[in-house]
GROMACS .gro file of C-alpha atoms in nm:
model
  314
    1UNK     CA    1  -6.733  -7.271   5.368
    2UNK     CA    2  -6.472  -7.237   5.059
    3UNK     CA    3  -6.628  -7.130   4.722
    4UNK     CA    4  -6.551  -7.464   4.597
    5UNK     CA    5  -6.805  -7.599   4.804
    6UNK     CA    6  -7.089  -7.372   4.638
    7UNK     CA    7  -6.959  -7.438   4.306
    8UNK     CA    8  -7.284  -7.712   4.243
    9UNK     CA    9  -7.398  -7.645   3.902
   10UNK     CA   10  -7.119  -7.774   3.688
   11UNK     CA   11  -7.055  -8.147   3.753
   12UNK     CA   12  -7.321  -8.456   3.663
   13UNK     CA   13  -7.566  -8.489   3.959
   14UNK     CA   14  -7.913  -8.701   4.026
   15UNK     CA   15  -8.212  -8.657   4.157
   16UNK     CA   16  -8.470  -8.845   4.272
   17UNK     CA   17  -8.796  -8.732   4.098
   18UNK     CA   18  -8.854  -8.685   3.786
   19UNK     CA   19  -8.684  -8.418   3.659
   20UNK     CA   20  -8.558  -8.227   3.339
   21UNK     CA   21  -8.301  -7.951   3.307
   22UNK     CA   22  -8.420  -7.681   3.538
   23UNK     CA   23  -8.602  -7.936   3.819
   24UNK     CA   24  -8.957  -7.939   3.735
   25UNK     CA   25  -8.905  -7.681   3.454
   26UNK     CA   26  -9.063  -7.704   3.130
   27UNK     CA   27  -8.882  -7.814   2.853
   28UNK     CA   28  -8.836  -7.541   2.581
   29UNK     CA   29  -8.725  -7.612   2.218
   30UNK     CA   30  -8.324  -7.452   2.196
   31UNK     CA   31  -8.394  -7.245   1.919
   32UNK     CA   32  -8.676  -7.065   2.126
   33UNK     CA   33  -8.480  -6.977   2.420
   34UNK     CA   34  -8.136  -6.970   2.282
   35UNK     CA   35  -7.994  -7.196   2.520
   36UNK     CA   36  -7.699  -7.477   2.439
   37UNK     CA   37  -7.557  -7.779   2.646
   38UNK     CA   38  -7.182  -7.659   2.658
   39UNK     CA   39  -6.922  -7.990   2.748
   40UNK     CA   40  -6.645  -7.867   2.885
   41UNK     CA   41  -6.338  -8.170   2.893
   42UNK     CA   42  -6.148  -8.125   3.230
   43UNK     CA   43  -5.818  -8.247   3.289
   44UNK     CA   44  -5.808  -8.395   3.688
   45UNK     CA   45  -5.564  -8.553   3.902
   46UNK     CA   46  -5.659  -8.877   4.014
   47UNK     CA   47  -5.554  -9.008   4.383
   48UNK     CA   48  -5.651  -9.357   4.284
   49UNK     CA   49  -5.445  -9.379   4.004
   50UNK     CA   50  -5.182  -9.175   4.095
   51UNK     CA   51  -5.210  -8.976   3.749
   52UNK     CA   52  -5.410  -8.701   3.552
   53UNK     CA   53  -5.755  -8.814   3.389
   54UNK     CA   54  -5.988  -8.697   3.152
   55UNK     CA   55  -6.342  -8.611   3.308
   56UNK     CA   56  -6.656  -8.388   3.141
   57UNK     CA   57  -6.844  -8.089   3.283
   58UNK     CA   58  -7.193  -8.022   3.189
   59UNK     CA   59  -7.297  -7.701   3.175
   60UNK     CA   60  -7.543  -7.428   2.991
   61UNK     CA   61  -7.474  -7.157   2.788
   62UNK     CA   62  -7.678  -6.842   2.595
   63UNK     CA   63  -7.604  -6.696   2.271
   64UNK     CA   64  -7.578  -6.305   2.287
   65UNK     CA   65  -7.434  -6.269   1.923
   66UNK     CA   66  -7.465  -6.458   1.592
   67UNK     CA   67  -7.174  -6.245   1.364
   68UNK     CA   68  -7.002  -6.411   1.468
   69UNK     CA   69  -7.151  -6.687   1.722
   70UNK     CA   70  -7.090  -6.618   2.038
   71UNK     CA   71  -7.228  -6.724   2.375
   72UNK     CA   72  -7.233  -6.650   2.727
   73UNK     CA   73  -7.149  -6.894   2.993
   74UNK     CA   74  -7.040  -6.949   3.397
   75UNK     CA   75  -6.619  -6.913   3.434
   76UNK     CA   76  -6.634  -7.157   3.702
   77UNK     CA   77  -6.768  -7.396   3.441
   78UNK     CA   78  -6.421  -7.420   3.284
   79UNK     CA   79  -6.238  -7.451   3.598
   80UNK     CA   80  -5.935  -7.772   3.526
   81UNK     CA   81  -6.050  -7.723   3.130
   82UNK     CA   82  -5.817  -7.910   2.921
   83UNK     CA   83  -5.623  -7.631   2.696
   84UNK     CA   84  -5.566  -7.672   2.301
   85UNK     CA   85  -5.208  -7.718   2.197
   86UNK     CA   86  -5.255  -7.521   1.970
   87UNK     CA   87  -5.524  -7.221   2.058
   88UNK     CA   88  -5.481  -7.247   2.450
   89UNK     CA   89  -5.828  -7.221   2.427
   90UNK     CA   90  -6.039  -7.491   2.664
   91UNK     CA   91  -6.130  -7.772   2.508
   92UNK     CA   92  -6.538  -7.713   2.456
   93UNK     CA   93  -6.823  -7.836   2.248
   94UNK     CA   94  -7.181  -7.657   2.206
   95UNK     CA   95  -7.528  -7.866   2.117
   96UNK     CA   96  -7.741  -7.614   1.980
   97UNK     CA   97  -7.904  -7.857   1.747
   98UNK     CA   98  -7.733  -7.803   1.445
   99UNK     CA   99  -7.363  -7.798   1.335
  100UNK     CA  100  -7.179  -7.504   1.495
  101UNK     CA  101  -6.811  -7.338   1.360
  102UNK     CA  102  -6.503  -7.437   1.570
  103UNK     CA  103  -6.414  -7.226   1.873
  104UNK     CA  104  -6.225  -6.908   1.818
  105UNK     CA  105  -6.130  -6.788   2.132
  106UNK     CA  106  -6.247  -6.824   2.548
  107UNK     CA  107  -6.247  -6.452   2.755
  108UNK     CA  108  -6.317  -6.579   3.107
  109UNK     CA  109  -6.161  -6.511   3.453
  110UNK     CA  110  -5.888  -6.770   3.652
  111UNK     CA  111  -6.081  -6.952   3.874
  112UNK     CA  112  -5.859  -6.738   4.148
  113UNK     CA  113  -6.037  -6.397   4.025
  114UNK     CA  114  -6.394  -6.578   4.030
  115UNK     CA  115  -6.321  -6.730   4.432
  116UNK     CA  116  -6.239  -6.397   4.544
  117UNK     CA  117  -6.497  -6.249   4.389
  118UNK     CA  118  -6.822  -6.393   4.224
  119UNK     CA  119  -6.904  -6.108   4.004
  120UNK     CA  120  -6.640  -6.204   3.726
  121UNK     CA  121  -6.819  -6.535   3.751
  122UNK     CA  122  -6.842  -6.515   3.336
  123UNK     CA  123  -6.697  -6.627   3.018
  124UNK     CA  124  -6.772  -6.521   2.655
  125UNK     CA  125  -6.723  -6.788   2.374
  126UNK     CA  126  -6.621  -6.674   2.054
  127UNK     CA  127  -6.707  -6.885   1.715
  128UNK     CA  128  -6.490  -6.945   1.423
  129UNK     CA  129  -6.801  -6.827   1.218
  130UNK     CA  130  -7.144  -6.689   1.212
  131UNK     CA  131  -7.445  -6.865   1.396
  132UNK     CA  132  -7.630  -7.117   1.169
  133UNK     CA  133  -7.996  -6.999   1.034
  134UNK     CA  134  -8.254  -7.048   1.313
  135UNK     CA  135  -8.001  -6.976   1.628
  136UNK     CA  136  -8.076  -6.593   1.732
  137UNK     CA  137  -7.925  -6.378   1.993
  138UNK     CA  138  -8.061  -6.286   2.321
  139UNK     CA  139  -7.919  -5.907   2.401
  140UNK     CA  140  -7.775  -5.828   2.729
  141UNK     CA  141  -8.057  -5.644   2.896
  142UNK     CA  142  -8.013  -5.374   3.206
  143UNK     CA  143  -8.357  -5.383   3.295
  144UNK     CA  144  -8.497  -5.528   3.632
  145UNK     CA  145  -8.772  -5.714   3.678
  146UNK     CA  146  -8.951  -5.902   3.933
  147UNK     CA  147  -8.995  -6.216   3.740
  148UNK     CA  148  -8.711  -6.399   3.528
  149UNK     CA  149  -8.741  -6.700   3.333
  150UNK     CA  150  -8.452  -6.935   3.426
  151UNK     CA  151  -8.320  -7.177   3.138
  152UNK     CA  152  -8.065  -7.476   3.145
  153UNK     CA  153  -7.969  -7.801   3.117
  154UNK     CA  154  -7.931  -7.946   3.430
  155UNK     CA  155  -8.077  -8.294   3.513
  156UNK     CA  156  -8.126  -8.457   3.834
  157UNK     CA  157  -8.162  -8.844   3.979
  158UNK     CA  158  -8.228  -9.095   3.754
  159UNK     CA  159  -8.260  -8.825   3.399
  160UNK     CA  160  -8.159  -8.903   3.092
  161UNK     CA  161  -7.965  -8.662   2.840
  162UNK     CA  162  -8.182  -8.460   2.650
  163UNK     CA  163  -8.193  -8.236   2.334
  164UNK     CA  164  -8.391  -7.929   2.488
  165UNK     CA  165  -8.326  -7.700   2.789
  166UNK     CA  166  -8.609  -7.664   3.046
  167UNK     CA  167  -8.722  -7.326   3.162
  168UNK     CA  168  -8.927  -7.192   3.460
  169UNK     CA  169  -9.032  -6.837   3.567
  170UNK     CA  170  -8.915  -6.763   3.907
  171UNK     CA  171  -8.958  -6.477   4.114
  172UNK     CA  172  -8.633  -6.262   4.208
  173UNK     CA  173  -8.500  -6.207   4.513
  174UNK     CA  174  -8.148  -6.002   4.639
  175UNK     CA  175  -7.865  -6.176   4.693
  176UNK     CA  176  -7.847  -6.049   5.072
  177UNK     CA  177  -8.244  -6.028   5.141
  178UNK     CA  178  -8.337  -6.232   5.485
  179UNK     CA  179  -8.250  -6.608   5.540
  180UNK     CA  180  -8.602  -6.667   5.610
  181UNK     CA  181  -8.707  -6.595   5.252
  182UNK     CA  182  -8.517  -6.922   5.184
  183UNK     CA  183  -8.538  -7.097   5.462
  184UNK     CA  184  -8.860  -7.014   5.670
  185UNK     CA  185  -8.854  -6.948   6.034
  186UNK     CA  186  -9.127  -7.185   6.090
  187UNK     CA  187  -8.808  -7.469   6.025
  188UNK     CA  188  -8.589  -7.281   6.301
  189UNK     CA  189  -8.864  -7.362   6.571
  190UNK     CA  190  -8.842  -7.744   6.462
  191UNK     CA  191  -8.474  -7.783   6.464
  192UNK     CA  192  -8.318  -7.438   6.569
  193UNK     CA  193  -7.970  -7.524   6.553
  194UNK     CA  194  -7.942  -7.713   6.201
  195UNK     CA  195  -8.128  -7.404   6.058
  196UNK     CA  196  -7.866  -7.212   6.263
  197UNK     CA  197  -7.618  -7.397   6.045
  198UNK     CA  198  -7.756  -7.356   5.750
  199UNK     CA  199  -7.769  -6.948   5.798
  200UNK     CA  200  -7.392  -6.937   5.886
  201UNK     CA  201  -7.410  -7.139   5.516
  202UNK     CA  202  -7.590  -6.911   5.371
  203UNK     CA  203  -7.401  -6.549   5.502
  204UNK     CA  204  -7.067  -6.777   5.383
  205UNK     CA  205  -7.122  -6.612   5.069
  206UNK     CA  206  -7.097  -6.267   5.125
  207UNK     CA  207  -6.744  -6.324   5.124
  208UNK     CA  208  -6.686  -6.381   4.775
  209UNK     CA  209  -6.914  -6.052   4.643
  210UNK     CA  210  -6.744  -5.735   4.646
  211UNK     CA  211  -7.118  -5.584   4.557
  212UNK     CA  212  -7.423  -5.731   4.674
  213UNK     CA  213  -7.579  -5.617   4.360
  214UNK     CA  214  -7.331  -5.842   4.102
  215UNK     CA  215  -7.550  -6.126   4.252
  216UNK     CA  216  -7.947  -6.211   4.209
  217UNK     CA  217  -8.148  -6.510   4.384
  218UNK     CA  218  -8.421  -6.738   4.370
  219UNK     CA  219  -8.570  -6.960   4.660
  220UNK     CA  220  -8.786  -7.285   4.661
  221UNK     CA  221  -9.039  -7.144   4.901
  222UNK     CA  222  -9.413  -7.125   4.900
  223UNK     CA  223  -9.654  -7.055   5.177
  224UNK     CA  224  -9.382  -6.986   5.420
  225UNK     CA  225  -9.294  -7.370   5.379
  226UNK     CA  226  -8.964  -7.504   5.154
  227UNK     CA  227  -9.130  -7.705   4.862
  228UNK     CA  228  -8.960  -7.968   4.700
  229UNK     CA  229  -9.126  -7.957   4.388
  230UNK     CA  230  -9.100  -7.614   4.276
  231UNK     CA  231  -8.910  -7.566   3.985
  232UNK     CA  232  -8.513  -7.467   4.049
  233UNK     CA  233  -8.141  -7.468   3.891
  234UNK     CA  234  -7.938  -7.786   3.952
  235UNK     CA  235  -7.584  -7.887   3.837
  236UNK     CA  236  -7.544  -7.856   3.520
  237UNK     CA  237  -7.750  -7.530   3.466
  238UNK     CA  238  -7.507  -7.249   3.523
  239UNK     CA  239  -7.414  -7.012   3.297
  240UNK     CA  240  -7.791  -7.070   3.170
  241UNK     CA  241  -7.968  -6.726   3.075
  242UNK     CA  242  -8.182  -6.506   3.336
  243UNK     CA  243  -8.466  -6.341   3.085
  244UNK     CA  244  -8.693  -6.050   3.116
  245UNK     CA  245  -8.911  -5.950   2.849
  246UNK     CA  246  -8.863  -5.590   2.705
  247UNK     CA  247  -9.081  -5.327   2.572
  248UNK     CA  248  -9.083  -5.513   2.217
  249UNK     CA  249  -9.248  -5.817   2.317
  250UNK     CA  250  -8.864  -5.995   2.307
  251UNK     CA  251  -8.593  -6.100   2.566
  252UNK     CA  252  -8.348  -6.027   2.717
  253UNK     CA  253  -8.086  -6.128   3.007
  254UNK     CA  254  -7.991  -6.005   3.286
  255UNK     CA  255  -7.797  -6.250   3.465
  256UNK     CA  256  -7.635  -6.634   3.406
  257UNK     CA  257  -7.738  -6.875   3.700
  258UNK     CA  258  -7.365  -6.899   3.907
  259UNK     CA  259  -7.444  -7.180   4.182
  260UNK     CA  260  -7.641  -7.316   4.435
  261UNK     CA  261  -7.695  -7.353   4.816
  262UNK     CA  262  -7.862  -7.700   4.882
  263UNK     CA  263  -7.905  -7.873   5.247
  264UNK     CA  264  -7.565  -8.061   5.356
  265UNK     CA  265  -7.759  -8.327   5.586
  266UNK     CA  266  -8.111  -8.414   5.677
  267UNK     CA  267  -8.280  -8.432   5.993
  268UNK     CA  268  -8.626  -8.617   6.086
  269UNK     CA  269  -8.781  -8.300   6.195
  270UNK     CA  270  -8.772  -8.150   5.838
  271UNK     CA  271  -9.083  -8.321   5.693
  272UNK     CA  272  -9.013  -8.205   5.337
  273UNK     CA  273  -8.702  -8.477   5.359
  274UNK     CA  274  -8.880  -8.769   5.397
  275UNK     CA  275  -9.095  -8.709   5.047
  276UNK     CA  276  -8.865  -8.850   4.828
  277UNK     CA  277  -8.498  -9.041   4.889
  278UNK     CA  278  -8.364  -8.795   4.654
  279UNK     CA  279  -7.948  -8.756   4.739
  280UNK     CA  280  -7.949  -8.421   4.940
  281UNK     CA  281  -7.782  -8.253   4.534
  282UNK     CA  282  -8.196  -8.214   4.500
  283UNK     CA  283  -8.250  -8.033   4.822
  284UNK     CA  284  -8.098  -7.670   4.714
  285UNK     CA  285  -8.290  -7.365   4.889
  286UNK     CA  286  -8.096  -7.060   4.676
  287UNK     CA  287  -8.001  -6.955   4.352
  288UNK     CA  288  -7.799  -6.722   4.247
  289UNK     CA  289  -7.723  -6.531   3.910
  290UNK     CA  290  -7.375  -6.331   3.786
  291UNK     CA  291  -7.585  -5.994   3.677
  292UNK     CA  292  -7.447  -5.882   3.361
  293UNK     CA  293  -7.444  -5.486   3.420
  294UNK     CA  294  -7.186  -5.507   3.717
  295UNK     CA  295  -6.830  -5.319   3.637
  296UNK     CA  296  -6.673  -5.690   3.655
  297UNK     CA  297  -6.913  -5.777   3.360
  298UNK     CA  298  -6.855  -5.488   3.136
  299UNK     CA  299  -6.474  -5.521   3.197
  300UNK     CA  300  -6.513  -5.888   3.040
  301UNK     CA  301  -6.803  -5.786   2.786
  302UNK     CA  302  -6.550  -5.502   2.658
  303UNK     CA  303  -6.261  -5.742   2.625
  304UNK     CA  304  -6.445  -6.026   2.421
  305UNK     CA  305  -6.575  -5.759   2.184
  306UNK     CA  306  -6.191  -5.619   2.114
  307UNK     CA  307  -6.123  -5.994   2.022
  308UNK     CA  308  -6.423  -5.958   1.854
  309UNK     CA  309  -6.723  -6.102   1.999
  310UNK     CA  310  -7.070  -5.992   1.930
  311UNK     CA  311  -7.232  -5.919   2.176
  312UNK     CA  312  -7.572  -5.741   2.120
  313UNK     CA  313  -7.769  -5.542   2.400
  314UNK     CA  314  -8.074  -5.369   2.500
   0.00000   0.00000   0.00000
């Protein structure tokens, strides 16, 4: 399966229940969690009309530095990103709330460097200006921790917009542990060759990580049993913040959420997919985060701070 194909956070998606940001997350004022909605304007070809069109991502972004403003984000997110005239820069606009400066500059990897390898799955936005009063920065943080509060912005069927992100502590998992942490064996015996599919799915991605530690994961499963209404990331949540809390009482990240495995089909045996008629964008079983103490990272990190980003850490 091509990288394109796990590429699930970025565009607009639905879900069935109700949902807000983060599925089933709570919903956390911006200034608390430091979290934006970042629109990125995409410039497609269209087959129908024979031309190029204008189309929007959604996605989430972090600020890491406020002298001046600058945020953290997925690369994939501005994959076919219309360029500036002027700047070359993608064409981008940040809702934190309250008016931001113009952007400055974009450090991110072509979306050639991310496919072949998922660790330089980040991009650093740098602001014409300092961070408005209230917006604070969330340092880059090497610690681990068995617990991470996920933020973003992604909605599912039948949501709205909305001002705030949604967050939800989750419990970390490696990028490479066992399939059955995600997708219990207990759904093999019902259907053993569509969960046979789904682990060739799931080892797919081992091809695009050059280190099994430039990735961390998340799973929707309690009880041994895949629950649909746990919280989890959806489209429109990467390059939201993975946060620990350090020694200080305060937070920091570790990693931006990079994409998502969900379910390609249903079957009858699967009971959890007759609960709802959500479209099968709600059904994701994995999560992964871009950590942000890889080599790939601190190659990018370094760059955006000699075109002077700030970029504050633990």
């Amino acid at each position: 399966m091509g990288f394109r194909r796990l590429l699930l956070f970025c565009f607009s998606c639905m879900l069935s229940l109700p949902a807000v940001a983060v599925i089933h997350g709570q919903p956390s004022p911006v200034a608390a969690v430091s979290t934006g909605r970042l629109q990125v304007e995409l410039y497609r070809w269209y087959g129908g009309t024979n031309s190029m069109v204008t189309e929007y991502n959604h996605c989430s972004a972090v600020v890491v530095g406020t002298a001046p403003l600058t945020v953290l984000t997925a690369s994939h997110c501005l994959q076919d990103a219309k360029l500036h005239p002027v700047t070359g820069n993608p064409i981008v606009s940040l809702y934190l709330g309250v008016p931001l400066p113009a952007v400055k500059e974009v450090i991110y990897s072509q979306m050639h460097e991310v496919e072949s390898n998922l660790a330089r799955d980040i991009a650093v936005l740098i602001f014409d200006g300092d961070a408005p009063a209230g917006i604070n920065a969330i340092p880059i943080s090497n610690k681990l921790a068995q617990t991470v509060k996920i933020c973003g912005y992604g909605r599912g069927y039948q949501d709205r917009y909305f001002d705030n992100p949604s967050c939800a502590d989750k419990a970390v998992l490696s990028a490479d542990d066992n399939f059955y942490r995600f997708v219990p064996q207990y759904y093999q015996q019902l259907d053993p060759q569509l969960h046979l599919q789904f682990r060739a799915q799931f080892t797919a991605k081992n091809a695009f990580v050059d280190a099994q530690s430039a990735l961390l994961a998340v799973n929707r499963v309690t009880a041994h049993r895949y629950d649909l209404t746990l919280p989890m990331p959806t489209r429109g949540d990467s390059g939201g913040p993975w946060m620990v809390n350090d020694s200080q009482g305060g937070r920091g990240i570790i990693a931006l959420t990079s994409f998502v495995e969900t379910f390609y089909r249903k079957n009858k045996q699967w009971s959890f997919f007759k609960s709802t008629k959500a479209p099968l964008s709600d059904f994701s079983y994995a999560a992964y985060g871009v950590r942000l103490n890889t080599r790939e990272a601190r190659e990018l990190l370094d760059q955006a701070r000699e075109a002077g980003a700030d970029i504050q850490t633990l």
